[in-house]
Amino acid sequence: MVDAPERSVSDADEEIMRATYRALREHGYADLTIKRIAAEYGKSTAAIHYHYETKDDLLAAFLEYILDRFVAAIHDVETTDPERRLDLLLDKLLVDAEDHYDLLVAMLEMRSQAPYKEAFGERFRRNDEYVRYLLRTVIDDGIAEGVFADADAERVASALMTIVDGARTRAAVLEDPTELAAARRVTDEYVTATLLADES
Amino acid sequence: MVDAPERSVSDADEEIMRATYRALREHGYADLTIKRIAAEYGKSTAAIHYHYETKDDLLAAFLEYILDRFVAAIHDVETTDPERRLDLLLDKLLVDAEDHYDLLVAMLEMRSQAPYKEAFGERFRRNDEYVRYLLRTVIDDGIAEGVFADADAERVASALMTIVDGARTRAAVLEDPTELAAARRVTDEYVTATLLADES
C-alpha cells in the first residue's frame, strides 16, 4: 500500500508552485533561476527563499505538487468500472500531457538529473510507485470482477508505465507531441493483448 | 529509404571518440569538459580543438559514432531469419544497453537537451529514423515471407522504439538497470500480439 501524497500547501506555496510551473514552461530547467520564478510570482526572491532554501528544494516540492494535481484529477473521476477507469488513467497520463508539452520538455531535463540529485531521484521514484499502484489497483479490480483476464497486474502496470515514459521522452527529444497519442494506441493494444485476451 | 551513417573516421577521431565515451561514463554530460576528454585522450585540449571547435560539435559527432557502432554490430549479425533477426535487434537495443549503464545515464542528459540544441536534436532524430528503418525492414521481410501477420510495420516499429526509449529513461531515472530486461519481455509480448497473432 502506498500513501497518497499530502495535500496541504498554503496559499503562498500554491502561488509559488504556479509561478514555478509558468517559469519552467517558459525557460526550461537548465535556465531556471529563483529570480525568474520570483518574476512570475510577482514578489522578491527573498519572498521565495523564505519558503524554500534552494532552487532544488523548491523543485523537489514542485515534483510533489505535480503528482498531487494528478492524483486529485484521478480522484475526481467518478466511474468505478475498471475498464473505463483504466482508459481514463491512460488518457490522463498520455493524452492530457499534450496540453502541457512545454512542461514535459522541462520534466525530462529534471528526470535526466535524477541520478545526480538524490532529492529529484527520490520524488520521481515515489511518483512512479504511486502511479503504478493506481494502475495495479484498477487492474486487480478488473481481474476480481472478471472483466480482465487473470494477468500479473504488477507486470502489466510496469509495462504501461514503460510505454508512457517512452512516449514522454520521445515527444520531448524528437519534438513531436503526436508521439503521445500514438503511444495511447499502443497501450490499448497492450491492454487488449494482456487483459482482454479471452474476450476476443 | 534511409542511408546508413558514414563510417569513415580517422584514427585520431576514433581515439577522441573513445576518450569521449570514457569521460561521459565517468563524469556525465553536465560535468563533461574538453579538459576531461583531453585527460582521457592523453593529449592537450588544443589537440581536441584541432578536430572539433566546440564541445557540442564533438558530442554531435559522438552521437553519430554511437549509431555507427550500433549499425556495425547489427550488420555483423549473420542470420536472415526475420523472427530471429528482430529478436537480436531488440536484444541489442535493450539487453546490451545494460553493459553500458553509465552511458545510458549520460545519453538521457543529452537527449533532454535536444529541444535546446539543434545539433543534438537533429542527430537523435536521424538515429531514431535509422533504427526504426531497420526494425521496419525486418518486419516487412517477415510479412513477405509469411512468418509475421500482415501488420502495419511502421506502427509496430514505432511502438517497439517507444518501449525501448521508455526502458532507457526508466533505467536511468529510477536508477534501475533491470528495467531493460523487463522491457525486453514487453517487446516480446507486443511482437507476439501484433506479428505472431495468427500462429497461436
Short mmCIF file of N, CA, C and O in Angstrom, two decimals, chain A residues 42-140:
data_model
loop_
_atom_site.label_atom_id
_atom_site.label_comp_id
_atom_site.label_asym_id
_atom_site.label_seq_id
_atom_site.Cartn_x
_atom_site.Cartn_y
_atom_site.Cartn_z
N GLY A 42 5.69 37.59 -8.85
CA GLY A 42 5.38 38.99 -8.63
C GLY A 42 5.88 39.51 -7.29
O GLY A 42 5.40 40.52 -6.79
N LYS A 43 6.85 38.78 -6.70
CA LYS A 43 7.45 39.23 -5.44
C LYS A 43 8.97 39.10 -5.53
O LYS A 43 9.50 38.70 -6.57
N SER A 44 9.65 39.44 -4.45
CA SER A 44 11.12 39.38 -4.45
C SER A 44 11.62 37.94 -4.33
O SER A 44 10.86 37.04 -3.94
N THR A 45 12.90 37.73 -4.67
CA THR A 45 13.49 36.40 -4.49
C THR A 45 13.50 36.03 -3.00
O THR A 45 13.38 34.85 -2.66
N ALA A 46 13.64 37.04 -2.13
CA ALA A 46 13.63 36.79 -0.68
C ALA A 46 12.32 36.15 -0.24
O ALA A 46 12.30 35.27 0.62
N ALA A 47 11.21 36.57 -0.87
CA ALA A 47 9.90 36.02 -0.54
C ALA A 47 9.83 34.53 -0.87
O ALA A 47 9.13 33.76 -0.22
N ILE A 48 10.60 34.14 -1.88
CA ILE A 48 10.64 32.70 -2.23
C ILE A 48 11.59 31.96 -1.29
O ILE A 48 11.27 30.88 -0.80
N HIS A 49 12.75 32.57 -1.04
CA HIS A 49 13.72 31.93 -0.15
C HIS A 49 13.19 31.76 1.27
O HIS A 49 13.66 30.92 2.02
N TYR A 50 12.19 32.58 1.65
CA TYR A 50 11.55 32.43 2.95
C TYR A 50 10.90 31.04 3.05
O TYR A 50 10.87 30.41 4.11
N HIS A 51 10.40 30.54 1.92
CA HIS A 51 9.72 29.23 1.89
C HIS A 51 10.65 28.08 1.48
O HIS A 51 10.49 26.96 1.95
N TYR A 52 11.58 28.37 0.58
CA TYR A 52 12.46 27.32 0.05
C TYR A 52 13.90 27.80 0.05
O TYR A 52 14.20 28.83 -0.56
N GLU A 53 14.75 27.05 0.70
CA GLU A 53 16.14 27.50 0.85
C GLU A 53 16.87 27.55 -0.49
O GLU A 53 17.49 28.55 -0.81
N THR A 54 16.73 26.48 -1.28
CA THR A 54 17.44 26.43 -2.57
C THR A 54 16.46 26.16 -3.72
O THR A 54 15.32 25.75 -3.50
N LYS A 55 16.94 26.36 -4.93
CA LYS A 55 16.15 26.09 -6.12
C LYS A 55 15.77 24.60 -6.16
O LYS A 55 14.64 24.26 -6.53
N ASP A 56 16.73 23.75 -5.78
CA ASP A 56 16.44 22.31 -5.80
C ASP A 56 15.38 21.92 -4.77
O ASP A 56 14.56 21.02 -5.03
N ASP A 57 15.37 22.58 -3.59
CA ASP A 57 14.32 22.32 -2.59
C ASP A 57 12.96 22.68 -3.20
O ASP A 57 11.99 21.93 -3.07
N LEU A 58 12.91 23.83 -3.84
CA LEU A 58 11.67 24.29 -4.46
C LEU A 58 11.22 23.31 -5.53
O LEU A 58 10.03 22.94 -5.60
N LEU A 59 12.17 22.85 -6.35
CA LEU A 59 11.80 21.94 -7.45
C LEU A 59 11.38 20.57 -6.94
O LEU A 59 10.51 19.92 -7.52
N ALA A 60 12.00 20.11 -5.85
CA ALA A 60 11.58 18.84 -5.25
C ALA A 60 10.13 18.98 -4.78
O ALA A 60 9.30 18.08 -4.98
N ALA A 61 9.80 20.13 -4.15
CA ALA A 61 8.42 20.39 -3.72
C ALA A 61 7.49 20.46 -4.94
O ALA A 61 6.36 19.97 -4.90
N PHE A 62 8.00 21.03 -6.04
CA PHE A 62 7.21 21.14 -7.26
C PHE A 62 6.84 19.75 -7.81
O PHE A 62 5.73 19.53 -8.29
N LEU A 63 7.78 18.80 -7.73
CA LEU A 63 7.51 17.44 -8.20
C LEU A 63 6.37 16.81 -7.40
O LEU A 63 5.53 16.08 -7.95
N GLU A 64 6.31 17.10 -6.10
CA GLU A 64 5.20 16.58 -5.28
C GLU A 64 3.89 17.26 -5.66
O GLU A 64 2.84 16.62 -5.70
N TYR A 65 4.00 18.55 -5.92
CA TYR A 65 2.82 19.33 -6.31
C TYR A 65 2.19 18.78 -7.59
O TYR A 65 0.97 18.65 -7.70
N ILE A 66 3.05 18.44 -8.54
CA ILE A 66 2.59 17.90 -9.82
C ILE A 66 1.86 16.56 -9.62
O ILE A 66 0.79 16.33 -10.17
N LEU A 67 2.44 15.68 -8.83
CA LEU A 67 1.81 14.38 -8.56
C LEU A 67 0.47 14.60 -7.86
O LEU A 67 -0.54 13.97 -8.18
N ASP A 68 0.48 15.52 -6.91
CA ASP A 68 -0.70 15.91 -6.16
C ASP A 68 -1.86 16.27 -7.09
O ASP A 68 -2.99 15.80 -6.91
N ARG A 69 -1.57 17.12 -8.06
CA ARG A 69 -2.59 17.53 -9.02
C ARG A 69 -3.08 16.35 -9.83
O ARG A 69 -4.26 16.23 -10.13
N PHE A 70 -2.14 15.47 -10.19
CA PHE A 70 -2.51 14.28 -10.96
C PHE A 70 -3.45 13.40 -10.15
O PHE A 70 -4.48 12.95 -10.64
N VAL A 71 -3.08 13.17 -8.90
CA VAL A 71 -3.89 12.32 -8.02
C VAL A 71 -5.28 12.93 -7.82
O VAL A 71 -6.29 12.23 -7.89
N ALA A 72 -5.33 14.27 -7.63
CA ALA A 72 -6.62 14.95 -7.46
C ALA A 72 -7.49 14.76 -8.70
O ALA A 72 -8.69 14.48 -8.60
N ALA A 73 -6.88 14.89 -9.88
CA ALA A 73 -7.61 14.73 -11.14
C ALA A 73 -8.18 13.32 -11.26
O ALA A 73 -9.30 13.11 -11.72
N ILE A 74 -7.38 12.33 -10.83
CA ILE A 74 -7.80 10.93 -10.88
C ILE A 74 -8.95 10.67 -9.92
O ILE A 74 -9.91 9.99 -10.24
N HIS A 75 -8.85 11.24 -8.72
CA HIS A 75 -9.88 11.01 -7.71
C HIS A 75 -11.21 11.62 -8.12
O HIS A 75 -12.27 11.16 -7.69
N ASP A 76 -11.16 12.65 -8.95
CA ASP A 76 -12.38 13.29 -9.41
C ASP A 76 -13.16 12.43 -10.40
O ASP A 76 -14.34 12.66 -10.65
N VAL A 77 -12.45 11.43 -10.97
CA VAL A 77 -13.12 10.55 -11.93
C VAL A 77 -14.15 9.70 -11.18
O VAL A 77 -13.79 9.01 -10.22
N GLU A 78 -15.40 9.75 -11.64
CA GLU A 78 -16.48 9.15 -10.86
C GLU A 78 -16.65 7.64 -11.08
O GLU A 78 -17.10 6.93 -10.21
N THR A 79 -16.31 7.19 -12.26
CA THR A 79 -16.61 5.80 -12.61
C THR A 79 -15.85 4.77 -11.77
O THR A 79 -14.73 5.02 -11.36
N THR A 80 -16.47 3.64 -11.52
CA THR A 80 -15.80 2.54 -10.82
C THR A 80 -15.64 1.34 -11.74
O THR A 80 -15.13 0.31 -11.34
N ASP A 81 -16.08 1.49 -13.00
CA ASP A 81 -15.91 0.42 -13.98
C ASP A 81 -14.42 0.28 -14.31
O ASP A 81 -13.82 1.24 -14.82
N PRO A 82 -13.80 -0.87 -14.02
CA PRO A 82 -12.34 -0.98 -14.16
C PRO A 82 -11.83 -0.68 -15.57
O PRO A 82 -10.81 0.02 -15.72
N GLU A 83 -12.50 -1.16 -16.59
CA GLU A 83 -12.01 -0.96 -17.95
C GLU A 83 -12.04 0.53 -18.30
O GLU A 83 -11.07 1.08 -18.84
N ARG A 84 -13.15 1.19 -17.94
CA ARG A 84 -13.30 2.63 -18.21
C ARG A 84 -12.29 3.43 -17.38
O ARG A 84 -11.71 4.40 -17.86
N ARG A 85 -12.07 2.99 -16.15
CA ARG A 85 -11.17 3.71 -15.25
C ARG A 85 -9.72 3.60 -15.73
O ARG A 85 -8.97 4.56 -15.68
N LEU A 86 -9.35 2.42 -16.22
CA LEU A 86 -8.00 2.23 -16.77
C LEU A 86 -7.82 3.12 -18.00
O LEU A 86 -6.78 3.76 -18.17
N ASP A 87 -8.83 3.17 -18.85
CA ASP A 87 -8.80 4.05 -20.03
C ASP A 87 -8.55 5.50 -19.62
O ASP A 87 -7.72 6.19 -20.21
N LEU A 88 -9.28 5.97 -18.60
CA LEU A 88 -9.17 7.36 -18.17
C LEU A 88 -7.79 7.65 -17.57
O LEU A 88 -7.21 8.72 -17.79
N LEU A 89 -7.27 6.68 -16.81
CA LEU A 89 -5.92 6.83 -16.25
C LEU A 89 -4.90 7.01 -17.37
O LEU A 89 -4.04 7.90 -17.32
N LEU A 90 -5.00 6.16 -18.39
CA LEU A 90 -4.05 6.23 -19.50
C LEU A 90 -4.23 7.51 -20.31
O LEU A 90 -3.26 8.10 -20.78
N ASP A 91 -5.48 7.98 -20.41
CA ASP A 91 -5.74 9.29 -21.07
C ASP A 91 -5.03 10.40 -20.30
O ASP A 91 -4.37 11.26 -20.89
N LYS A 92 -5.18 10.37 -18.97
CA LYS A 92 -4.54 11.41 -18.14
C LYS A 92 -3.03 11.37 -18.32
O LYS A 92 -2.37 12.41 -18.40
N LEU A 93 -2.46 10.17 -18.37
CA LEU A 93 -1.01 10.02 -18.44
C LEU A 93 -0.46 10.40 -19.82
O LEU A 93 0.67 10.86 -19.93
N LEU A 94 -1.23 10.19 -20.86
CA LEU A 94 -0.72 10.39 -22.21
C LEU A 94 -1.41 11.51 -22.98
O LEU A 94 -0.75 12.44 -23.44
N VAL A 95 -2.71 11.44 -23.12
CA VAL A 95 -3.41 12.41 -23.96
C VAL A 95 -3.34 13.81 -23.35
O VAL A 95 -3.00 14.78 -24.02
N ASP A 96 -3.65 13.89 -22.04
CA ASP A 96 -3.68 15.21 -21.39
C ASP A 96 -2.30 15.87 -21.36
O ASP A 96 -2.19 17.10 -21.30
N ALA A 97 -1.24 15.06 -21.40
CA ALA A 97 0.13 15.59 -21.36
C ALA A 97 0.41 16.49 -22.56
O ALA A 97 1.27 17.37 -22.50
N GLU A 98 -0.34 16.28 -23.64
CA GLU A 98 -0.12 17.08 -24.85
C GLU A 98 -0.42 18.56 -24.61
O GLU A 98 0.17 19.43 -25.23
N ASP A 99 -1.35 18.84 -23.66
CA ASP A 99 -1.67 20.24 -23.32
C ASP A 99 -0.57 20.90 -22.51
O ASP A 99 -0.58 22.11 -22.30
N HIS A 100 0.35 20.09 -22.00
CA HIS A 100 1.42 20.62 -21.14
C HIS A 100 2.77 20.27 -21.76
O HIS A 100 3.70 19.87 -21.06
N TYR A 101 2.85 20.41 -23.07
CA TYR A 101 4.05 19.96 -23.78
C TYR A 101 5.34 20.62 -23.26
O TYR A 101 6.35 19.95 -23.07
N ASP A 102 5.28 21.93 -23.00
CA ASP A 102 6.48 22.63 -22.52
C ASP A 102 6.93 22.10 -21.16
O ASP A 102 8.13 22.04 -20.87
N LEU A 103 5.95 21.72 -20.34
CA LEU A 103 6.29 21.16 -19.02
C LEU A 103 6.98 19.81 -19.19
O LEU A 103 7.95 19.49 -18.50
N LEU A 104 6.48 19.04 -20.13
CA LEU A 104 7.03 17.71 -20.42
C LEU A 104 8.51 17.82 -20.82
O LEU A 104 9.35 17.00 -20.41
N VAL A 105 8.84 18.84 -21.60
CA VAL A 105 10.23 19.07 -22.01
C VAL A 105 11.09 19.40 -20.79
O VAL A 105 12.18 18.85 -20.61
N ALA A 106 10.58 20.28 -19.92
CA ALA A 106 11.32 20.66 -18.71
C ALA A 106 11.45 19.48 -17.74
O ALA A 106 12.49 19.30 -17.08
N MET A 107 10.39 18.65 -17.69
CA MET A 107 10.43 17.50 -16.78
C MET A 107 11.48 16.48 -17.22
O MET A 107 12.11 15.84 -16.38
N LEU A 108 11.67 16.32 -18.54
CA LEU A 108 12.70 15.37 -18.99
C LEU A 108 14.08 15.85 -18.54
O LEU A 108 14.93 15.04 -18.16
N GLU A 109 14.29 17.16 -18.58
CA GLU A 109 15.56 17.70 -18.08
C GLU A 109 15.75 17.35 -16.60
O GLU A 109 16.83 16.93 -16.19
N MET A 110 14.68 17.53 -15.82
CA MET A 110 14.77 17.22 -14.40
C MET A 110 14.98 15.72 -14.17
O MET A 110 15.76 15.31 -13.32
N ARG A 111 14.27 14.92 -14.97
CA ARG A 111 14.44 13.46 -14.85
C ARG A 111 15.87 13.04 -15.12
O ARG A 111 16.42 12.16 -14.45
N SER A 112 16.48 13.69 -16.13
CA SER A 112 17.85 13.30 -16.50
C SER A 112 18.85 13.65 -15.40
O SER A 112 19.95 13.12 -15.37
N GLN A 113 18.45 14.53 -14.47
CA GLN A 113 19.33 14.90 -13.37
C GLN A 113 19.11 14.03 -12.12
O GLN A 113 19.84 14.15 -11.14
N ALA A 114 18.09 13.17 -12.17
CA ALA A 114 17.78 12.32 -11.02
C ALA A 114 18.98 11.50 -10.53
O ALA A 114 19.19 11.39 -9.32
N PRO A 115 19.81 10.94 -11.45
CA PRO A 115 20.96 10.16 -10.95
C PRO A 115 21.99 11.02 -10.21
O PRO A 115 22.85 10.49 -9.52
N TYR A 116 21.91 12.34 -10.39
CA TYR A 116 22.89 13.24 -9.76
C TYR A 116 22.31 14.00 -8.56
O TYR A 116 23.07 14.54 -7.75
N LYS A 117 20.97 14.09 -8.49
CA LYS A 117 20.32 14.84 -7.40
C LYS A 117 19.37 13.91 -6.66
O LYS A 117 18.28 13.61 -7.14
N GLU A 118 19.79 13.48 -5.49
CA GLU A 118 19.02 12.48 -4.74
C GLU A 118 17.57 12.93 -4.48
O GLU A 118 16.65 12.11 -4.55
N ALA A 119 17.37 14.23 -4.18
CA ALA A 119 16.01 14.71 -3.89
C ALA A 119 15.09 14.53 -5.09
O ALA A 119 13.91 14.18 -4.93
N PHE A 120 15.62 14.74 -6.29
CA PHE A 120 14.83 14.51 -7.51
C PHE A 120 14.56 13.01 -7.67
O PHE A 120 13.43 12.60 -7.92
N GLY A 121 15.62 12.22 -7.58
CA GLY A 121 15.50 10.77 -7.77
C GLY A 121 14.44 10.18 -6.85
O GLY A 121 13.61 9.37 -7.27
N GLU A 122 14.48 10.61 -5.60
CA GLU A 122 13.53 10.12 -4.60
C GLU A 122 12.08 10.45 -5.00
O GLU A 122 11.21 9.59 -4.92
N ARG A 123 11.83 11.69 -5.42
CA ARG A 123 10.48 12.09 -5.83
C ARG A 123 10.02 11.34 -7.07
O ARG A 123 8.87 10.92 -7.14
N PHE A 124 10.90 11.22 -8.05
CA PHE A 124 10.49 10.52 -9.28
C PHE A 124 10.17 9.06 -8.97
O PHE A 124 9.22 8.50 -9.51
N ARG A 125 10.97 8.45 -8.10
CA ARG A 125 10.70 7.05 -7.73
C ARG A 125 9.35 6.95 -7.02
O ARG A 125 8.57 6.05 -7.29
N ARG A 126 9.09 7.89 -6.09
CA ARG A 126 7.84 7.84 -5.32
C ARG A 126 6.64 8.08 -6.23
O ARG A 126 5.63 7.39 -6.12
N ASN A 127 6.75 9.07 -7.13
CA ASN A 127 5.66 9.34 -8.07
C ASN A 127 5.37 8.11 -8.93
O ASN A 127 4.23 7.73 -9.12
N ASP A 128 6.44 7.50 -9.42
CA ASP A 128 6.28 6.34 -10.28
C ASP A 128 5.60 5.20 -9.52
O ASP A 128 4.72 4.53 -10.04
N GLU A 129 6.03 5.02 -8.28
CA GLU A 129 5.47 3.97 -7.44
C GLU A 129 3.96 4.20 -7.24
O GLU A 129 3.17 3.27 -7.33
N TYR A 130 3.60 5.45 -7.00
CA TYR A 130 2.19 5.76 -6.75
C TYR A 130 1.33 5.56 -8.00
O TYR A 130 0.24 4.99 -7.92
N VAL A 131 1.82 5.99 -9.14
CA VAL A 131 1.04 5.83 -10.38
C VAL A 131 0.92 4.34 -10.73
O VAL A 131 -0.16 3.88 -11.14
N ARG A 132 1.99 3.59 -10.52
CA ARG A 132 1.92 2.14 -10.76
C ARG A 132 0.93 1.47 -9.81
O ARG A 132 0.23 0.53 -10.17
N TYR A 133 0.87 1.98 -8.58
CA TYR A 133 -0.09 1.47 -7.60
C TYR A 133 -1.53 1.72 -8.08
O TYR A 133 -2.39 0.83 -7.99
N LEU A 134 -1.79 2.92 -8.62
CA LEU A 134 -3.13 3.23 -9.15
C LEU A 134 -3.49 2.28 -10.30
O LEU A 134 -4.61 1.77 -10.37
N LEU A 135 -2.53 2.06 -11.19
CA LEU A 135 -2.77 1.18 -12.33
C LEU A 135 -3.02 -0.26 -11.85
O LEU A 135 -3.96 -0.93 -12.29
N ARG A 136 -2.17 -0.71 -10.93
CA ARG A 136 -2.25 -2.08 -10.42
C ARG A 136 -3.61 -2.31 -9.75
O ARG A 136 -4.23 -3.35 -9.94
N THR A 137 -4.05 -1.31 -8.98
CA THR A 137 -5.31 -1.43 -8.25
C THR A 137 -6.50 -1.62 -9.20
O THR A 137 -7.34 -2.50 -8.99
N VAL A 138 -6.53 -0.80 -10.24
CA VAL A 138 -7.65 -0.89 -11.17
C VAL A 138 -7.59 -2.21 -11.96
O VAL A 138 -8.62 -2.81 -12.27
N ILE A 139 -6.38 -2.65 -12.26
CA ILE A 139 -6.23 -3.93 -12.97
C ILE A 139 -6.69 -5.08 -12.06
O ILE A 139 -7.45 -5.97 -12.48
N ASP A 140 -6.25 -5.05 -10.80
CA ASP A 140 -6.68 -6.08 -9.84
C ASP A 140 -8.20 -6.09 -9.66
O ASP A 140 -8.81 -7.16 -9.59
#
